[in-house]
Short mmCIF file of C-alpha atoms and ligand atoms in Angstrom, two decimals:
data_model
loop_
_atom_site.label_atom_id
_atom_site.label_comp_id
_atom_site.label_asym_id
_atom_site.label_seq_id
_atom_site.Cartn_x
_atom_site.Cartn_y
_atom_site.Cartn_z
CA MET A 1 95.36 -158.50 -123.22
CA LEU A 2 96.13 -160.07 -126.62
CA ILE A 3 97.37 -163.82 -125.70
CA GLY A 4 99.02 -165.29 -128.08
CA GLY A 5 99.71 -168.81 -125.87
CA PHE A 6 98.88 -170.39 -122.54
CA GLN A 7 100.50 -173.07 -121.17
CA SER A 8 98.45 -174.88 -118.15
CA PHE A 9 100.89 -176.06 -116.25
CA THR A 10 104.80 -175.48 -115.43
CA LEU A 11 107.34 -176.44 -112.26
CA SER A 12 110.43 -174.34 -113.71
CA ASP A 13 109.43 -171.19 -114.59
CA PHE A 14 107.95 -169.55 -111.63
CA PRO A 15 110.63 -170.50 -108.52
CA GLY A 16 108.52 -172.45 -105.85
CA LYS A 17 105.19 -172.41 -107.11
CA PRO A 18 103.41 -174.29 -109.57
CA ALA A 19 102.39 -172.08 -112.17
CA ALA A 20 100.39 -171.38 -114.99
CA ILE A 21 101.74 -169.46 -118.35
CA ILE A 22 100.65 -167.20 -120.83
CA PHE A 23 102.36 -165.59 -123.84
CA THR A 24 101.21 -162.44 -124.66
CA GLN A 25 101.36 -161.32 -128.16
CA GLY A 26 103.53 -158.38 -129.49
CA CYS A 27 107.13 -157.52 -128.95
CA ASN A 28 108.85 -154.34 -129.91
CA PHE A 29 112.07 -156.09 -129.92
CA LYS A 30 113.49 -158.36 -132.97
CA CYS A 31 115.92 -160.68 -130.92
CA PRO A 32 117.44 -162.68 -133.83
CA TYR A 33 117.96 -165.75 -131.52
CA CYS A 34 113.86 -165.47 -130.50
CA HIS A 35 111.94 -168.62 -130.25
CA ASN A 36 108.77 -167.19 -130.37
CA GLN A 37 108.91 -165.12 -133.61
CA HIS A 38 104.83 -165.90 -134.00
CA LEU A 39 104.19 -163.56 -130.99
CA TRP A 40 105.91 -160.58 -132.62
CA SER A 41 103.13 -159.23 -134.66
CA ARG A 42 100.48 -157.41 -132.40
CA SER A 43 98.16 -157.24 -135.70
CA VAL A 44 97.46 -161.39 -135.22
CA GLN A 45 94.22 -162.04 -133.99
CA HIS A 46 93.43 -164.41 -131.33
CA SER A 47 89.92 -165.68 -130.07
CA PRO A 48 88.53 -162.55 -128.20
CA HIS A 49 87.53 -165.43 -125.72
CA MET A 50 91.33 -166.46 -124.75
CA GLU A 51 91.54 -164.11 -121.46
CA GLU A 52 88.08 -165.27 -120.11
CA GLY A 53 89.21 -168.92 -120.67
CA VAL A 54 92.59 -168.54 -118.95
CA LEU A 55 90.79 -166.86 -116.10
CA SER A 56 88.53 -169.52 -115.84
CA PHE A 57 90.85 -172.01 -116.06
CA MET A 58 92.77 -170.61 -113.33
CA GLU A 59 89.48 -170.13 -110.85
CA LYS A 60 89.05 -173.55 -111.55
CA TYR A 61 92.92 -174.90 -110.41
CA THR A 62 92.65 -172.42 -107.15
CA GLY A 63 94.31 -174.93 -105.04
CA MET A 64 96.17 -176.69 -107.37
CA LEU A 65 98.31 -173.85 -108.74
CA GLU A 66 99.83 -171.39 -107.13
CA GLY A 67 100.66 -168.68 -109.63
CA LEU A 68 100.78 -167.30 -113.07
CA VAL A 69 103.90 -166.60 -115.22
CA ILE A 70 102.83 -163.88 -117.79
CA THR A 71 105.72 -163.62 -120.63
CA GLY A 72 105.75 -162.78 -124.49
CA GLY A 73 106.14 -161.44 -126.32
CA GLU A 74 106.81 -158.40 -124.38
CA PRO A 75 103.90 -158.40 -122.01
CA THR A 76 104.23 -154.67 -120.65
CA LEU A 77 103.08 -153.64 -124.30
CA GLN A 78 99.32 -154.49 -123.21
CA PRO A 79 97.62 -151.56 -121.82
CA ASP A 80 94.95 -153.42 -120.05
CA LEU A 81 98.03 -155.55 -118.07
CA MET A 82 97.28 -154.04 -114.88
CA ARG A 83 93.69 -154.72 -115.35
CA PHE A 84 94.49 -158.03 -115.97
CA VAL A 85 97.02 -158.55 -113.27
CA SER A 86 94.76 -157.21 -111.02
CA GLU A 87 92.11 -160.29 -111.53
CA ILE A 88 94.53 -162.63 -111.50
CA LYS A 89 95.63 -161.27 -107.94
CA ALA A 90 92.00 -161.20 -107.14
CA LEU A 91 91.75 -164.78 -107.44
CA GLY A 92 94.73 -165.04 -104.98
CA PHE A 93 97.61 -166.35 -107.51
CA ALA A 94 101.26 -165.00 -107.34
CA VAL A 95 101.93 -163.21 -110.37
CA LYS A 96 105.84 -163.35 -111.93
CA LEU A 97 105.95 -161.15 -115.16
CA ASP A 98 109.08 -161.90 -117.63
CA THR A 99 109.86 -158.18 -119.33
CA ASN A 100 112.57 -157.21 -121.84
CA GLY A 101 112.75 -153.78 -119.63
CA SER A 102 111.79 -151.06 -122.37
CA ASP A 103 108.88 -149.58 -120.27
CA PRO A 104 110.18 -148.92 -116.85
CA GLN A 105 106.75 -146.73 -116.10
CA CYS A 106 104.50 -149.87 -116.53
CA LEU A 107 106.97 -151.83 -114.15
CA LEU A 108 106.85 -148.64 -111.49
CA GLU A 109 102.71 -149.12 -111.79
CA LEU A 110 102.86 -152.54 -111.03
CA LEU A 111 104.99 -152.40 -108.41
CA GLU A 112 103.71 -149.55 -106.84
CA ASN A 113 100.19 -151.36 -106.90
CA ASN A 114 101.86 -154.57 -105.38
CA LEU A 115 100.41 -156.62 -108.76
CA ILE A 116 103.66 -158.48 -109.08
CA ASP A 117 105.51 -161.45 -107.15
CA TYR A 118 108.34 -162.13 -108.48
CA ILE A 119 110.32 -160.18 -112.20
CA ALA A 120 112.66 -161.86 -114.58
CA MET A 121 114.37 -159.37 -116.68
CA ASP A 122 116.49 -159.93 -119.73
CA VAL A 123 119.59 -157.84 -120.02
CA LYS A 124 120.42 -158.66 -123.77
CA ALA A 125 123.89 -157.52 -124.07
CA PRO A 126 126.48 -154.77 -123.18
CA CYS A 127 125.03 -151.13 -123.82
CA LYS A 128 127.06 -150.90 -127.01
CA LYS A 129 125.68 -154.10 -128.39
CA TYR A 130 122.23 -153.75 -127.28
CA ASP A 131 120.73 -152.56 -130.29
CA GLN A 132 122.45 -155.66 -132.53
CA LEU A 133 121.12 -158.24 -129.86
CA CYS A 134 117.69 -156.81 -130.04
CA GLY A 135 117.49 -156.22 -134.01
CA THR A 136 116.18 -152.77 -133.14
CA ALA A 137 116.71 -149.53 -131.56
CA VAL A 138 116.96 -149.64 -128.18
CA ASP A 139 116.37 -146.47 -125.28
CA ILE A 140 119.03 -148.03 -123.27
CA ALA A 141 117.93 -145.38 -120.41
CA CYS A 142 114.83 -147.27 -120.04
CA ILE A 143 117.00 -150.41 -119.92
CA ARG A 144 118.81 -149.13 -116.54
CA ASP A 145 115.74 -147.28 -115.25
CA SER A 146 113.86 -151.03 -115.09
CA MET A 147 116.81 -152.26 -113.96
CA ASP A 148 117.52 -149.80 -111.21
CA LEU A 149 113.97 -150.52 -110.17
CA ILE A 150 113.65 -153.96 -110.45
CA GLY A 151 117.18 -154.27 -108.15
CA SER A 152 115.77 -151.90 -105.54
CA SER A 153 112.03 -153.24 -105.56
CA GLY A 154 112.71 -155.75 -102.56
CA LEU A 155 110.67 -158.46 -104.81
CA PRO A 156 112.50 -161.69 -105.36
CA HIS A 157 113.90 -161.41 -109.01
CA HIS A 158 116.56 -162.03 -111.37
CA PHE A 159 118.16 -161.03 -114.53
CA ARG A 160 118.93 -163.05 -117.21
CA THR A 161 121.09 -162.94 -120.88
CA THR A 162 121.01 -165.84 -123.57
CA TYR A 163 124.33 -166.08 -124.90
CA TYR A 164 124.16 -166.03 -128.39
CA PRO A 165 127.68 -167.07 -129.54
CA ALA A 166 127.09 -165.79 -133.00
CA LEU A 167 126.86 -162.24 -131.57
CA LEU A 168 127.69 -162.42 -127.58
CA GLY A 169 131.26 -163.12 -126.41
CA GLU A 170 132.87 -164.35 -123.03
CA GLU A 171 133.71 -160.93 -122.71
CA ASP A 172 130.21 -159.32 -123.23
CA ILE A 173 128.75 -161.40 -120.47
CA GLN A 174 131.75 -160.09 -117.90
CA VAL A 175 130.58 -156.33 -119.30
CA VAL A 176 126.80 -157.51 -118.39
CA LYS A 177 127.90 -158.83 -115.17
CA LYS A 178 129.17 -155.71 -114.15
CA MET A 179 125.74 -153.91 -115.20
CA ILE A 180 123.56 -155.97 -112.69
CA PRO A 181 122.99 -154.02 -109.57
CA GLU A 182 124.39 -155.50 -106.56
CA GLY A 183 122.59 -158.67 -104.63
CA SER A 184 120.64 -159.49 -107.96
CA ARG A 185 120.50 -162.72 -108.88
CA TYR A 186 122.27 -163.03 -112.73
CA VAL A 187 121.74 -165.92 -114.96
CA VAL A 188 123.23 -166.72 -118.08
CA GLN A 189 121.27 -169.34 -120.46
CA GLN A 190 122.61 -170.96 -123.16
CA TYR A 191 121.21 -170.28 -126.57
CA ILE A 192 119.29 -173.49 -128.00
CA PRO A 193 118.71 -173.53 -131.89
CA VAL A 194 115.34 -174.64 -132.55
S1 SF4 B 201 112.26 -159.74 -126.58
FE1 SF4 B 201 111.83 -161.53 -125.91
S2 SF4 B 201 109.84 -162.22 -127.04
FE2 SF4 B 201 110.86 -160.01 -127.86
S3 SF4 B 201 112.22 -160.49 -129.68
FE3 SF4 B 201 113.47 -160.85 -127.98
S4 SF4 B 201 113.47 -162.88 -127.30
FE4 SF4 B 201 111.71 -162.78 -128.42
#
């Protein structure tokens, strides 16, 4: 796992659970409002001991922490994500995954192996504006497949859109709302300039 950052404690990122957060290195999107641009490149090298350090930290705080949030970057780009999540689950922690939804196959494998306890997926924009909001060409069929998978997973989850007023209007949010699977929670978060 390429881990580009670690936060040892959060009460606000994993609903109902005190958790730690890891930020994976590498993203296939280039959202113009991204606060984590230092995590875009997969060629940035970090200490090879980072993963080991995260695992031993989690082990040490079993009982105080209940979960680990895996965010990015885009976590599903990590080829050894399944192996890493399995190790975290074996320590007894719940796992929340944040994803941009670009790899439904990876999500399917995680779900089929019962490795995820909560999923949050960004729905960036209406289909016709998706590429613009992601700063790259996006396979919208993959986004749709991920939304369907998550919506029908039976797991706690939510979808969210960052309201970036330079490129999105209120009418766009209304269009995105209609894309959200029935019964799923949907959150619009305001873009905050850095
Ligand atoms: S998907 Fe997330 S991490 Fe990747 S560029 Fe967009 S906001 Fe940044």
